[in-house]
């Protein structure tokens, strides 16, 4: 509750207290690790993820994948994501990270199935969101000339993140590229 109310420092104190009382509480280590990762305190976040590896290897590897990706280590990120998928195939973020690694290397066709799997897993878990997922999915679908699906993906990202300039810009670029100038004007 504290974390969701932008009281992250207090939330981290509570998580640290829980860990001091129950050092084997994987959920507390993972929550603290995610909070630290949001603050880009990656070494501390990785230590918390490693503390949860034995009890929750899927989510711990997912967090390690996220940290590695944000640190600019795509090979390590892909490896951790693969380990997370092997332990818990219901997690969407490892599929998204696998897609991002391929996408950044120009492997748009190779990235597409990972983005599609991540989107399916997000759809199966109401309330869960992965910022940027539908932008990347839309771009890969556009490149594959699956235009109706691409438009739905861009529209979904904009609906989830209406304040996102990147979502609006990419959707607008899609509209211009597909000759829908009135929709472009409407977006901006």
Short mmCIF file of C-alpha atoms in Angstrom, two decimals:
data_model
loop_
_atom_site.label_atom_id
_atom_site.label_comp_id
_atom_site.label_asym_id
_atom_site.label_seq_id
_atom_site.Cartn_x
_atom_site.Cartn_y
_atom_site.Cartn_z
CA UNK A 1 0.00 0.00 0.00
CA UNK A 2 2.83 2.39 0.83
CA UNK A 3 4.54 1.66 -2.50
CA UNK A 4 1.34 2.29 -4.45
CA UNK A 5 0.88 5.60 -2.65
CA UNK A 6 4.31 6.91 -3.67
CA UNK A 7 5.75 6.30 -0.23
CA UNK A 8 8.49 4.02 -1.48
CA UNK A 9 11.06 4.83 1.20
CA UNK A 10 8.62 3.82 3.93
CA UNK A 11 7.65 0.72 1.96
CA UNK A 12 11.29 -0.32 1.75
CA UNK A 13 11.66 0.09 5.52
CA UNK A 14 8.68 -2.22 6.03
CA UNK A 15 10.10 -4.77 3.59
CA UNK A 16 13.48 -4.66 5.34
CA UNK A 17 11.72 -5.22 8.69
CA UNK A 18 9.84 -8.21 7.27
CA UNK A 19 13.13 -9.64 5.99
CA UNK A 20 14.77 -9.13 9.39
CA UNK A 21 11.93 -11.11 11.00
CA UNK A 22 11.66 -13.75 8.25
CA UNK A 23 14.88 -13.90 6.18
CA UNK A 24 13.46 -16.70 4.01
CA UNK A 25 10.47 -14.62 2.88
CA UNK A 26 11.03 -14.61 -0.88
CA UNK A 27 8.13 -12.25 -1.55
CA UNK A 28 9.64 -9.57 0.72
CA UNK A 29 13.05 -9.92 -0.94
CA UNK A 30 11.45 -9.64 -4.39
CA UNK A 31 9.33 -6.62 -3.47
CA UNK A 32 12.35 -4.89 -1.98
CA UNK A 33 14.41 -5.84 -5.03
CA UNK A 34 11.81 -4.37 -7.40
CA UNK A 35 11.64 -1.17 -5.36
CA UNK A 36 15.43 -0.88 -5.45
CA UNK A 37 15.50 -1.58 -9.20
CA UNK A 38 12.98 1.24 -9.78
CA UNK A 39 15.49 3.51 -8.04
CA UNK A 40 18.26 2.09 -10.25
CA UNK A 41 20.05 0.66 -7.22
CA UNK A 42 20.85 -2.43 -9.23
CA UNK A 43 23.50 -4.05 -7.03
CA UNK A 44 21.19 -4.04 -4.03
CA UNK A 45 18.23 -5.16 -6.16
CA UNK A 46 20.23 -8.08 -7.57
CA UNK A 47 21.25 -9.13 -4.04
CA UNK A 48 17.58 -9.25 -3.05
CA UNK A 49 16.71 -11.27 -6.15
CA UNK A 50 19.49 -13.75 -5.36
CA UNK A 51 18.17 -14.07 -1.80
CA UNK A 52 14.85 -15.26 -3.29
CA UNK A 53 16.32 -17.65 -5.90
CA UNK A 54 15.83 -20.84 -3.88
CA UNK A 55 12.24 -20.11 -2.87
CA UNK A 56 10.91 -18.39 -6.01
CA UNK A 57 13.32 -18.98 -8.91
CA UNK A 58 10.87 -17.80 -11.58
CA UNK A 59 10.32 -14.33 -10.19
CA UNK A 60 13.89 -14.02 -8.91
CA UNK A 61 15.27 -14.72 -12.39
CA UNK A 62 12.67 -12.37 -13.85
CA UNK A 63 13.99 -9.58 -11.62
CA UNK A 64 17.59 -10.45 -12.50
CA UNK A 65 16.64 -10.33 -16.20
CA UNK A 66 15.11 -6.89 -15.77
CA UNK A 67 18.18 -5.64 -13.91
CA UNK A 68 20.57 -7.04 -16.52
CA UNK A 69 18.54 -5.51 -19.35
CA UNK A 70 18.40 -2.09 -17.70
CA UNK A 71 22.15 -2.28 -17.07
CA UNK A 72 22.73 -2.82 -20.79
CA UNK A 73 23.70 -6.49 -20.59
CA UNK A 74 21.35 -8.09 -23.15
CA UNK A 75 23.01 -11.52 -23.18
CA UNK A 76 22.75 -11.83 -19.40
CA UNK A 77 19.18 -10.50 -19.55
CA UNK A 78 18.23 -13.16 -22.11
CA UNK A 79 19.85 -15.87 -20.01
CA UNK A 80 18.01 -14.84 -16.83
CA UNK A 81 14.76 -14.49 -18.80
CA UNK A 82 15.20 -18.01 -20.17
CA UNK A 83 15.73 -19.33 -16.64
CA UNK A 84 12.62 -17.47 -15.45
CA UNK A 85 10.51 -18.94 -18.26
CA UNK A 86 11.78 -22.44 -17.46
CA UNK A 87 10.61 -22.04 -13.86
CA UNK A 88 7.38 -20.08 -14.39
CA UNK A 89 6.08 -19.79 -17.96
CA UNK A 90 3.15 -17.64 -16.78
CA UNK A 91 5.37 -14.61 -16.19
CA UNK A 92 5.08 -12.05 -19.02
CA UNK A 93 8.19 -9.94 -18.38
CA UNK A 94 10.75 -12.63 -19.31
CA UNK A 95 9.05 -13.07 -22.69
CA UNK A 96 9.06 -9.30 -23.17
CA UNK A 97 12.77 -9.12 -22.32
CA UNK A 98 13.54 -11.97 -24.74
CA UNK A 99 11.69 -9.99 -27.40
CA UNK A 100 13.47 -6.73 -26.55
CA UNK A 101 16.89 -8.35 -26.87
CA UNK A 102 16.01 -9.59 -30.37
CA UNK A 103 14.27 -6.34 -31.31
CA UNK A 104 17.27 -4.21 -30.39
CA UNK A 105 19.46 -6.41 -32.56
CA UNK A 106 17.14 -5.89 -35.53
CA UNK A 107 15.54 -9.33 -35.28
CA UNK A 108 11.97 -8.07 -35.58
CA UNK A 109 10.59 -11.39 -36.90
CA UNK A 110 12.34 -13.24 -34.07
CA UNK A 111 11.06 -10.76 -31.47
CA UNK A 112 7.42 -10.93 -32.55
CA UNK A 113 6.50 -14.33 -31.02
CA UNK A 114 8.01 -13.27 -27.69
CA UNK A 115 6.01 -10.04 -27.66
CA UNK A 116 2.86 -11.98 -28.60
CA UNK A 117 3.43 -14.44 -25.76
CA UNK A 118 4.06 -11.60 -23.30
CA UNK A 119 0.84 -9.87 -24.42
CA UNK A 120 -1.15 -13.10 -24.02
CA UNK A 121 0.21 -13.55 -20.51
CA UNK A 122 -0.58 -9.94 -19.59
CA UNK A 123 -4.12 -10.42 -20.90
CA UNK A 124 -4.53 -13.46 -18.66
CA UNK A 125 -3.65 -11.42 -15.57
CA UNK A 126 -6.03 -8.43 -15.22
CA UNK A 127 -4.41 -5.43 -13.63
CA UNK A 128 -0.92 -6.36 -14.78
CA UNK A 129 0.81 -4.00 -17.21
CA UNK A 130 4.16 -3.99 -18.98
CA UNK A 131 4.92 -0.48 -20.25
CA UNK A 132 6.18 -0.50 -23.84
CA UNK A 133 5.02 -4.02 -24.62
CA UNK A 134 2.28 -3.02 -27.04
CA UNK A 135 4.52 -0.42 -28.72
CA UNK A 136 7.09 -3.05 -29.57
CA UNK A 137 4.42 -5.57 -30.48
CA UNK A 138 2.75 -3.02 -32.76
CA UNK A 139 6.02 -2.17 -34.48
CA UNK A 140 6.81 -5.83 -35.15
CA UNK A 141 3.28 -6.47 -36.40
CA UNK A 142 3.56 -3.44 -38.70
CA UNK A 143 6.85 -4.74 -40.10
CA UNK A 144 5.15 -8.11 -40.66
CA UNK A 145 2.39 -6.22 -42.54
CA UNK A 146 -0.25 -7.36 -40.06
CA UNK A 147 -1.74 -3.87 -40.04
CA UNK A 148 -5.04 -4.41 -38.21
CA UNK A 149 -3.27 -6.17 -35.35
CA UNK A 150 -0.57 -3.49 -35.30
CA UNK A 151 -3.15 -0.76 -34.96
CA UNK A 152 -4.86 -2.60 -32.09
CA UNK A 153 -1.50 -2.94 -30.33
CA UNK A 154 -0.67 0.77 -30.70
CA UNK A 155 -4.18 1.74 -29.56
CA UNK A 156 -3.86 -0.56 -26.53
CA UNK A 157 -0.59 1.06 -25.46
CA UNK A 158 -2.13 4.52 -25.80
CA UNK A 159 -5.21 3.44 -23.85
CA UNK A 160 -3.04 2.03 -21.03
CA UNK A 161 -0.69 5.04 -21.01
CA UNK A 162 -2.61 8.06 -22.38
CA UNK A 163 0.11 10.43 -21.10
CA UNK A 164 2.83 8.61 -23.04
CA UNK A 165 4.24 10.80 -25.77
CA UNK A 166 6.02 7.79 -27.25
CA UNK A 167 2.75 5.84 -27.51
CA UNK A 168 1.03 8.77 -29.21
CA UNK A 169 3.99 9.37 -31.54
CA UNK A 170 4.32 5.73 -32.63
CA UNK A 171 0.60 5.37 -33.17
CA UNK A 172 0.64 8.63 -35.13
CA UNK A 173 3.56 7.42 -37.27
CA UNK A 174 1.62 4.23 -37.95
CA UNK A 175 -1.39 6.29 -39.07
CA UNK A 176 0.75 8.40 -41.40
CA UNK A 177 2.45 5.32 -42.84
CA UNK A 178 -0.91 3.70 -43.54
CA UNK A 179 -2.46 6.82 -45.08
CA UNK A 180 -4.80 7.66 -42.21
CA UNK A 181 -4.03 11.36 -41.90
CA UNK A 182 -7.29 12.26 -40.15
CA UNK A 183 -6.55 9.75 -37.40
CA UNK A 184 -3.05 11.23 -37.11
CA UNK A 185 -4.53 14.72 -36.64
CA UNK A 186 -7.00 13.34 -34.07
CA UNK A 187 -4.17 11.80 -32.05
CA UNK A 188 -2.26 15.07 -31.86
#
